[in-house]
mmCIF file of C-alpha atoms and ligand atoms in Angstrom:
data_model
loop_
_atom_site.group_PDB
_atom_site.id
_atom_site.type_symbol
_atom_site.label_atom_id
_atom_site.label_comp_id
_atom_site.label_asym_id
_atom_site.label_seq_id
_atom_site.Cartn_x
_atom_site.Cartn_y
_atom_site.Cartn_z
ATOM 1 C CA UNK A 1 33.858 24.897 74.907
ATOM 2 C CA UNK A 2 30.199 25.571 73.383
ATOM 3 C CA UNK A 3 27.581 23.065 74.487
ATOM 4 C CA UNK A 4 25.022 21.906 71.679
ATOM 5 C CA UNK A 5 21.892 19.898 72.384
ATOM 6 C CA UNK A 6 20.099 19.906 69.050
ATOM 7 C CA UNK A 7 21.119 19.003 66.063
ATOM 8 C CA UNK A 8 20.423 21.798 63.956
ATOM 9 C CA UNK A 9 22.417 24.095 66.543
ATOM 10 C CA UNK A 10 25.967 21.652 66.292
ATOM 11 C CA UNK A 11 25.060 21.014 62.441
ATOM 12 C CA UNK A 12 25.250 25.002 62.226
ATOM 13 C CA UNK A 13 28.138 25.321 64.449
ATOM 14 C CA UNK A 14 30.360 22.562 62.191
ATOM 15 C CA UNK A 15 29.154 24.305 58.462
ATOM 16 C CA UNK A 16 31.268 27.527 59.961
ATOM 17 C CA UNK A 17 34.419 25.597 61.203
ATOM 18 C CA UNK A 18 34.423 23.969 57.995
ATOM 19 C CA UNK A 19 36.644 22.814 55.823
ATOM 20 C CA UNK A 20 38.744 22.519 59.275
ATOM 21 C CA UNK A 21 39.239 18.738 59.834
ATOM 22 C CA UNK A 22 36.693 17.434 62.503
ATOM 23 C CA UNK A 23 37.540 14.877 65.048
ATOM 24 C CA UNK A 24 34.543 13.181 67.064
ATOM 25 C CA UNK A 25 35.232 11.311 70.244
ATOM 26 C CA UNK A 26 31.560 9.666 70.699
ATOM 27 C CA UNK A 27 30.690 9.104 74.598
ATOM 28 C CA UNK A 28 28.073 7.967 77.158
ATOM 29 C CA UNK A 29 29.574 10.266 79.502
ATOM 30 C CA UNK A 30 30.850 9.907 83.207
ATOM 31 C CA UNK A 31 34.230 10.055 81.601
ATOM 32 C CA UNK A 32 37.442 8.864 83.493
ATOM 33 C CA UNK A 33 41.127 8.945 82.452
ATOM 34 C CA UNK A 34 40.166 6.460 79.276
ATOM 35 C CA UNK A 35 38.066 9.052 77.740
ATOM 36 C CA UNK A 36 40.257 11.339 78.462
ATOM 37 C CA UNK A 37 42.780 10.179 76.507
ATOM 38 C CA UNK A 38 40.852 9.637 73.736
ATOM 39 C CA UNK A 39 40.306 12.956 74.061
ATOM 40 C CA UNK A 40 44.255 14.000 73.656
ATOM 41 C CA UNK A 41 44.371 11.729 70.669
ATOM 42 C CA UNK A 42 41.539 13.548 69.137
ATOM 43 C CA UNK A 43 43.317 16.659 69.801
ATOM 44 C CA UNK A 44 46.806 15.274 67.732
ATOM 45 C CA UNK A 45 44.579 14.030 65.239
ATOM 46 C CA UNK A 46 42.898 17.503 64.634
ATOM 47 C CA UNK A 47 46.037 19.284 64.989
ATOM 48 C CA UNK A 48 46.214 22.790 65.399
ATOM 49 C CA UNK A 49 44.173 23.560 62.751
ATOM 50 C CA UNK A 50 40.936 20.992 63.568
ATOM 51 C CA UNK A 51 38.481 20.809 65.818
ATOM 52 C CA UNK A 52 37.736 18.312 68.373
ATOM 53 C CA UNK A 53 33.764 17.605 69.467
ATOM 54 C CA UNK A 54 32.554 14.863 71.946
ATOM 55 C CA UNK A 55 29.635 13.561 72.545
ATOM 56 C CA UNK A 56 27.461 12.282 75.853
ATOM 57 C CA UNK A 57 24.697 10.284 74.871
ATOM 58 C CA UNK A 58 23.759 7.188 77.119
ATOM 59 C CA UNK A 59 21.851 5.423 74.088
ATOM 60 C CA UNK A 60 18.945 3.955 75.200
ATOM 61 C CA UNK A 61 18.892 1.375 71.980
ATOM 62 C CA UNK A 62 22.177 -0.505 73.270
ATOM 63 C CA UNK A 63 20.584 -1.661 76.812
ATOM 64 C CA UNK A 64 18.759 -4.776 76.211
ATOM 65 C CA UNK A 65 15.550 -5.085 78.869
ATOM 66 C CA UNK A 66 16.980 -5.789 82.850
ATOM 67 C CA UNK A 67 20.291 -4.105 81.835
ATOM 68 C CA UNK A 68 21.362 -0.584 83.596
ATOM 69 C CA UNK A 69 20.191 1.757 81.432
ATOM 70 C CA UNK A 70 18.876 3.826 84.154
ATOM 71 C CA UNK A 71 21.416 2.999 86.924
ATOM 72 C CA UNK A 72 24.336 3.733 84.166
ATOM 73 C CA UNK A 73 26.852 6.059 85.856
ATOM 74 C CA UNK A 74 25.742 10.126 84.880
ATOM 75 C CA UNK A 75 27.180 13.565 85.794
ATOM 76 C CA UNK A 76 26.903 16.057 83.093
ATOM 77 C CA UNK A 77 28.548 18.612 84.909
ATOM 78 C CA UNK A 78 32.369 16.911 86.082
ATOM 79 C CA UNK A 79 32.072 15.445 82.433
ATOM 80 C CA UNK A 80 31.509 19.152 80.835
ATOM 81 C CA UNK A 81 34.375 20.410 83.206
ATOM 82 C CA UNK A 82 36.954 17.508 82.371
ATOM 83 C CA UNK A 83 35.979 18.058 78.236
ATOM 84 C CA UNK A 84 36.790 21.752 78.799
ATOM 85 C CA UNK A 85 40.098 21.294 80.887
ATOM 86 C CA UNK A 86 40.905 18.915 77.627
ATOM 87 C CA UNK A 87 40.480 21.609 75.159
ATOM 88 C CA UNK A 88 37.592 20.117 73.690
ATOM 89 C CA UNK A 89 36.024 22.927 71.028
ATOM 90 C CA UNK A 90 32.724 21.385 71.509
ATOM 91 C CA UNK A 91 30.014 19.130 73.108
ATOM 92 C CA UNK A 92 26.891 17.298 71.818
ATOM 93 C CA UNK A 93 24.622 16.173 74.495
ATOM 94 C CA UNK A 94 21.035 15.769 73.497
ATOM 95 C CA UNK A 95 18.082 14.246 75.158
ATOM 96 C CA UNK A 96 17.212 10.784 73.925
ATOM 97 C CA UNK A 97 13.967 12.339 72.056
ATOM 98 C CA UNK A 98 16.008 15.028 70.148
ATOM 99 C CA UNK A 99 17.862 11.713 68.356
ATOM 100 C CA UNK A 100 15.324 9.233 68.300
ATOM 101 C CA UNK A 101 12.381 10.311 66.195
ATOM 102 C CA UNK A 102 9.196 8.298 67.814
ATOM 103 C CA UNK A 103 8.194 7.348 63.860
ATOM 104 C CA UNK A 104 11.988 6.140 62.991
ATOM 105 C CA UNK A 105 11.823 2.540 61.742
ATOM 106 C CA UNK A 106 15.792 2.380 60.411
ATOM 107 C CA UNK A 107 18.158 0.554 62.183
ATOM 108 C CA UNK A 108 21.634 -0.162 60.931
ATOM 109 C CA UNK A 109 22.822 -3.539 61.657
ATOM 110 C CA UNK A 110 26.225 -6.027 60.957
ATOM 111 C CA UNK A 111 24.793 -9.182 60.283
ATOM 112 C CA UNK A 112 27.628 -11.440 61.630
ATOM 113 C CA UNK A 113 29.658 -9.265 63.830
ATOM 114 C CA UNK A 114 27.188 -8.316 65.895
ATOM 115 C CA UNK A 115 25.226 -11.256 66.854
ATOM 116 C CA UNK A 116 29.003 -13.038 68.195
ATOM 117 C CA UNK A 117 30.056 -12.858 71.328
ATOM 118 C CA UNK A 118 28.873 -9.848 73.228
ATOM 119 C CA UNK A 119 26.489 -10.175 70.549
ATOM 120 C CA UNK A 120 25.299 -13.294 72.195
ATOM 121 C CA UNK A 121 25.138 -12.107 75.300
ATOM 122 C CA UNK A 122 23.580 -9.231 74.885
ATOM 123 C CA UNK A 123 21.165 -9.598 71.617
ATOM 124 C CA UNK A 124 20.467 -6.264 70.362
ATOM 125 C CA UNK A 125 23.709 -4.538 71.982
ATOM 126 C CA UNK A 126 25.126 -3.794 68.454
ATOM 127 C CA UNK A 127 22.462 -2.933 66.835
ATOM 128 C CA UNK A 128 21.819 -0.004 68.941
ATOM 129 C CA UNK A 129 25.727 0.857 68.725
ATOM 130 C CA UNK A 130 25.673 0.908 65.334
ATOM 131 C CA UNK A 131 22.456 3.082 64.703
ATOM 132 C CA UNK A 132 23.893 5.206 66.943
ATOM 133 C CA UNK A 133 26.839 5.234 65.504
ATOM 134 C CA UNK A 134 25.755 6.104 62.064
ATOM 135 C CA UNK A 135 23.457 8.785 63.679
ATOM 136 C CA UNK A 136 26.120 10.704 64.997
ATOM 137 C CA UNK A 137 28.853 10.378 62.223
ATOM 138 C CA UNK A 138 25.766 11.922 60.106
ATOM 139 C CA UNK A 139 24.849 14.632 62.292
ATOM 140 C CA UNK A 140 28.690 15.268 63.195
ATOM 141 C CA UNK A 141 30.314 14.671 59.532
ATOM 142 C CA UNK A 142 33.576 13.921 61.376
ATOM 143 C CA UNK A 143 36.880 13.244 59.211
ATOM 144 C CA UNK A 144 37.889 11.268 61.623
ATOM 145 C CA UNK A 145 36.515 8.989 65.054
ATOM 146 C CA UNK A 146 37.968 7.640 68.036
ATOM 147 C CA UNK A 147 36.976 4.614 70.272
ATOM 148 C CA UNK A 148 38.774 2.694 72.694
ATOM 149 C CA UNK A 149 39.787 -0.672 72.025
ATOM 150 C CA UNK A 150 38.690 -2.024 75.468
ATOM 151 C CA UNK A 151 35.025 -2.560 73.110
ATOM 152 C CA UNK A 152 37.060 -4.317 70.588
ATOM 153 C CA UNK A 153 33.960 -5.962 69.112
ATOM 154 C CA UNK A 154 32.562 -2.502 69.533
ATOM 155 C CA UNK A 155 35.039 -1.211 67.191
ATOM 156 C CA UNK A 156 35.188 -4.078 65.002
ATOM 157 C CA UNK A 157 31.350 -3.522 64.123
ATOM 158 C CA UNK A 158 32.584 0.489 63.677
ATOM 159 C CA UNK A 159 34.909 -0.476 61.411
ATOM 160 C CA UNK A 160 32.670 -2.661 59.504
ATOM 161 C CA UNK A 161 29.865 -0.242 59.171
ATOM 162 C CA UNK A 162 31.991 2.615 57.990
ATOM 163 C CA UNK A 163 33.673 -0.023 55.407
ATOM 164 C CA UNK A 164 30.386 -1.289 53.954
ATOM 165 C CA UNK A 165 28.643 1.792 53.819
ATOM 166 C CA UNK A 166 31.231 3.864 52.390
ATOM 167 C CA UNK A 167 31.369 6.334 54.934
ATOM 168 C CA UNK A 168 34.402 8.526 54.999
ATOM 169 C CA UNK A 169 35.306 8.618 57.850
ATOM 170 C CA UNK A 170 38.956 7.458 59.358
ATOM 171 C CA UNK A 171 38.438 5.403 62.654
ATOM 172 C CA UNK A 172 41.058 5.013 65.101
ATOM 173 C CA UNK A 173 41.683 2.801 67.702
ATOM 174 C CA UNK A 174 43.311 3.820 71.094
ATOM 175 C CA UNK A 175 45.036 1.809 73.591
ATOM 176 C CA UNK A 176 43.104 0.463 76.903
ATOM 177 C CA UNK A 177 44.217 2.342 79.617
ATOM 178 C CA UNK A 178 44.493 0.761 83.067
ATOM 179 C CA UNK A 179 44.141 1.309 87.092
ATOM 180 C CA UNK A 180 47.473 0.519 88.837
ATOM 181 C CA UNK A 181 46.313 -2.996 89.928
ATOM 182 C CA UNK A 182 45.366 -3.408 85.985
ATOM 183 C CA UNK A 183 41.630 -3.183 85.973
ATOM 184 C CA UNK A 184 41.099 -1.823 82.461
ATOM 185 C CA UNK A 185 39.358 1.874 82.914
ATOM 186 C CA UNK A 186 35.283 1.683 82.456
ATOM 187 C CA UNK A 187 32.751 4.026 83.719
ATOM 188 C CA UNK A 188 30.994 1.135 85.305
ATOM 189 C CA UNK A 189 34.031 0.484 87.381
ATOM 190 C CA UNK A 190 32.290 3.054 90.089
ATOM 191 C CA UNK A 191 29.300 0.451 90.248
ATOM 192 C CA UNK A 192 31.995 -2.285 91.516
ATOM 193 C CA UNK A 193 31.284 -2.860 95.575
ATOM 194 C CA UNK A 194 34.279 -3.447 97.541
ATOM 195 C CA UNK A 195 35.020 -6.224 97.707
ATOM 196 C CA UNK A 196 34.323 -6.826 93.803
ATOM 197 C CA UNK A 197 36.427 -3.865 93.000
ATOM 198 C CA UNK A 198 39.381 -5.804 94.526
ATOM 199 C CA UNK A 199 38.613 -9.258 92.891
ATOM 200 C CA UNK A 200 38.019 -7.434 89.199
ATOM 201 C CA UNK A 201 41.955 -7.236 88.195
ATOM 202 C CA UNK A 202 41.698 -10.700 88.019
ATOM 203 C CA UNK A 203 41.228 -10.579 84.117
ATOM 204 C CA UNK A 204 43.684 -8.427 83.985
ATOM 205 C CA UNK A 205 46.166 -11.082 85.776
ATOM 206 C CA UNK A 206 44.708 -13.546 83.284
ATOM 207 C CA UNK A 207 45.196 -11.652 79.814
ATOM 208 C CA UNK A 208 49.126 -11.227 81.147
ATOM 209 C CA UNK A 209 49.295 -14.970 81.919
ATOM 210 C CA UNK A 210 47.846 -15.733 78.678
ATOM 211 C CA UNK A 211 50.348 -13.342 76.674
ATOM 212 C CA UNK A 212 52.902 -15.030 78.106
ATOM 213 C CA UNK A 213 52.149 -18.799 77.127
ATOM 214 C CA UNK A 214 50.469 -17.680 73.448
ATOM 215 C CA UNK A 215 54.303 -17.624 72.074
ATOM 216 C CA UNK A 216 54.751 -21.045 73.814
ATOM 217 C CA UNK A 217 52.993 -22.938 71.180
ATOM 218 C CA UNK A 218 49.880 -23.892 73.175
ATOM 219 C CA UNK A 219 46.782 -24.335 71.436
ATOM 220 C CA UNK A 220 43.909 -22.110 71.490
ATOM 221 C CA UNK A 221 41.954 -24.290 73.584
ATOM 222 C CA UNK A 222 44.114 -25.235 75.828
ATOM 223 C CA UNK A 223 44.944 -21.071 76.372
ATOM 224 C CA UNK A 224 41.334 -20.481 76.738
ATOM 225 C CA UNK A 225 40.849 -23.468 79.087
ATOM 226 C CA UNK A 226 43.856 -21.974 81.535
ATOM 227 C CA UNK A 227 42.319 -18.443 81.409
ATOM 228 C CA UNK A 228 38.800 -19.975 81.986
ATOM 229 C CA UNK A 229 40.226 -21.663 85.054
ATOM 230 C CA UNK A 230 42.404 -18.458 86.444
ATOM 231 C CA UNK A 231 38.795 -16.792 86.289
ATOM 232 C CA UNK A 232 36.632 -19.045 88.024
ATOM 233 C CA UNK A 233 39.479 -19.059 90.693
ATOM 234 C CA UNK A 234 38.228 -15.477 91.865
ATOM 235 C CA UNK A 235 34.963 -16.720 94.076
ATOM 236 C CA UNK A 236 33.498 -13.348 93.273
ATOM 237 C CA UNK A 237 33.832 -13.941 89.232
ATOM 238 C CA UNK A 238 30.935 -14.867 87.168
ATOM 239 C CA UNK A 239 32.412 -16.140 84.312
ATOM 240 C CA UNK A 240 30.326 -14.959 81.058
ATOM 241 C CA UNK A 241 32.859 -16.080 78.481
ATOM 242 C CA UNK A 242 36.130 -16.570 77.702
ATOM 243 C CA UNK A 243 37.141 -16.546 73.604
ATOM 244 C CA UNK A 244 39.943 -16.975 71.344
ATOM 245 C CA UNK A 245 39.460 -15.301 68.140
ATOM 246 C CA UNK A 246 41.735 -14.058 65.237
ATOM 247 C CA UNK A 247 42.653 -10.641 66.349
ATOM 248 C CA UNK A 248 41.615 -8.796 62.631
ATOM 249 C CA UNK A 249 38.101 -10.915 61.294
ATOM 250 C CA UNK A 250 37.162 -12.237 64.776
ATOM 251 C CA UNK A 251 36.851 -15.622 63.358
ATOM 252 C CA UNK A 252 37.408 -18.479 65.694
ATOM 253 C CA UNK A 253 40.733 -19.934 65.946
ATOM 254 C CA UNK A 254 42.158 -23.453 66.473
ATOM 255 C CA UNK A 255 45.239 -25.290 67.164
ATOM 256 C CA UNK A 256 48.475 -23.320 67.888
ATOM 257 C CA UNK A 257 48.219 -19.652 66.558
ATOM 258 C CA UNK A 258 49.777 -19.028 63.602
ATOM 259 C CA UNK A 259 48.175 -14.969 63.105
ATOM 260 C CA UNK A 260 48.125 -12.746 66.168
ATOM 261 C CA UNK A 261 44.518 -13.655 67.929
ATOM 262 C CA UNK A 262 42.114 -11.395 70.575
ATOM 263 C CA UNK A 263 41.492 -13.024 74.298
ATOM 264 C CA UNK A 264 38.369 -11.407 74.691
ATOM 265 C CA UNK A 265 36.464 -11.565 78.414
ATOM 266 C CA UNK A 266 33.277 -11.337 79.831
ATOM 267 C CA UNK A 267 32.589 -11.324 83.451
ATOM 268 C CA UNK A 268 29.915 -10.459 86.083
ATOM 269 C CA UNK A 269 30.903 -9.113 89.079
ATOM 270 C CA UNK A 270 26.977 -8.583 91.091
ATOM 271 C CA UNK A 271 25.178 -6.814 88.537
ATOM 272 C CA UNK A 272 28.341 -4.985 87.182
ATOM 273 C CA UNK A 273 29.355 -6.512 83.572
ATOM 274 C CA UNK A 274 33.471 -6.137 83.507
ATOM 275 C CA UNK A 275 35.200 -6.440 79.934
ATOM 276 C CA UNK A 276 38.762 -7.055 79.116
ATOM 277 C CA UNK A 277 41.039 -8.130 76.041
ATOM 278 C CA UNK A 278 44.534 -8.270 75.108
ATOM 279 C CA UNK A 279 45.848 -8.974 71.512
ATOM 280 C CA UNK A 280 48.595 -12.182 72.190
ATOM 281 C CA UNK A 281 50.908 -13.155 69.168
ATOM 282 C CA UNK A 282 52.852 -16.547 67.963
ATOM 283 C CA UNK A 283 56.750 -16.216 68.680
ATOM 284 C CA UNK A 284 57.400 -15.507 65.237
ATOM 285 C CA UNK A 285 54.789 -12.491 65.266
ATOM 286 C CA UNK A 286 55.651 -10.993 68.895
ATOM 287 C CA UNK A 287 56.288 -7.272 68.350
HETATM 288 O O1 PAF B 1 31.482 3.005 73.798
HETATM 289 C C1 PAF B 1 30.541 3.763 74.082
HETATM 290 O O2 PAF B 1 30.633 4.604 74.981
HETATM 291 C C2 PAF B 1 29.245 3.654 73.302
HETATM 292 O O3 PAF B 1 28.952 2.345 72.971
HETATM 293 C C3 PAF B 1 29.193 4.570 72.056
HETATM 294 C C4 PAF B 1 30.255 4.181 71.042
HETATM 295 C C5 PAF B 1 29.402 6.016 72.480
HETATM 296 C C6 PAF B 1 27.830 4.447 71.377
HETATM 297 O O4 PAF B 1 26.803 4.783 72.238
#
């Protein structure tokens, strides 16, 4: 596996495996069984013909001020070992100042998608994905991209970028994979103490719940209301939000569901920010 950290170097690397398809996995790094099977699916995509690159880049521009930027799980080495037991052809891992030009005043933004939700939470969040984002697809000219849909809004605003700039780029969206007790894979997971790390399945417990009654005919509120109350059940929970949203514009939803919708959750355990969802379906759309 060859290890770039300039541009120039992977851009030079990718003009000689060309016209071989490329498949990008983008990545902050301290990568655990999620990323790694992003990584496989990358691999499929390529097929035996493409190559597969990942990067590591803990992007400064997506931490809003008091978030854990610098506490965010790192270790470059494991990662580069786990990429290379993968079969990963390549990794870009630059320093922040080889990607962020100190005169750079271009910033790509969704102006709805972004500012929803996590958006909310965490003004400025997307923005920084989506620069980022459109930095790498331009420095990696992938065919194709993979992200997790644990950051469904994440890959909602990916989606959305690539549509309305016309980038060419085929994104695909791979399952959430799960600990044994349910807790949806995150690097931050590590960051959990204890005693949090036992309470955190708890939206797990609540997204099942809640994909069992959304067939029932209940009404969006009334789902959201019973998931909201399963959550602040766990003492240790800090309940950031709880939404109900159609599961392909992200609109809000109302009354019994008639389309399949997204449960999306935030919650705080201590400092540690914990995000689940689970797409839920009417009877007549259960698949
Ligand atoms: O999901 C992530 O790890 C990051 O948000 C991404 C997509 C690599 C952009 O920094």
């Amino acid at each position: 596996m060859k290890v770039f950290r300039s541009k120039s170097a992977v851009r030079a690397q990718l003009a000689d495996w060309r016209p071989a398809p490329i498949v990008l996995v983008p990545t902050m790094g301290f990568l655990h069984e999620g990323h790694l099977s992003l990584m496989r699916l990358a691999r499929e995509r390529a097929g035996s013909e493409g190559r597969v690159v990942a990067s590591i880049f803990v992007n400064p521009t997506q931490f809003g001020p008091g978030e854990d930027f610098d506490s965010y799980p790192r270790d470059e080495a494991r990662d580069f070992d786990l990429l290379r037991a993968e079969g990963m052809d390549a990794v870009f891992s630059p320093e922040a100042d080889e990607i962020y030009d100190p005169q750079a005043e271009t910033i790509v933004e969704t102006t709805e998608l972004g500012k929803v939700l996590i958006g909310k939470l965490r003004p400025g969040h997307f923005r920084g994905v989506a620069t980022i984002v459109t930095k790498l697809f331009n420095i990696i000219r992938p065919d194709a991209a993979i992200f997790g849909q644990k950051d469904y809004q994440q890959l909602a605003v990916i989606r959305t970028i690539v549509r309305d700039l016309d980038m060419d780029i085929e994104i695909i969206g791979a399952p959430i994979q799960r600990e044994a007790d349910g807790l949806a894979m995150s690097s931050r997971n590590v960051r959990l103490s204890p005693e949090d790390r036992a309470a955190a399945p708890v939206l797990a417990r609540a997204l099942d719940e809640a994909e069992t009654m959304a067939p029932t005919g209940i009404t969006a509120s009334r789902l959201r209301s019973h998931v909201r109350a399963r959550l602040e059940a766990e003492p240790r929970a800090r309940v950031q939000s709880v939404d109900i949203r159609d599961a392909a514009t992200l609109t809000p939803v109302s009354g019994s569901l008639t389309r399949p919708a997204v449960i999306l959750l935030a919650v705080s355990f201590g400092q540690v920010f914990v995000i689940d969802n689970r797409v839920v379906y009417p009877a007549q759309e259960v698949p």
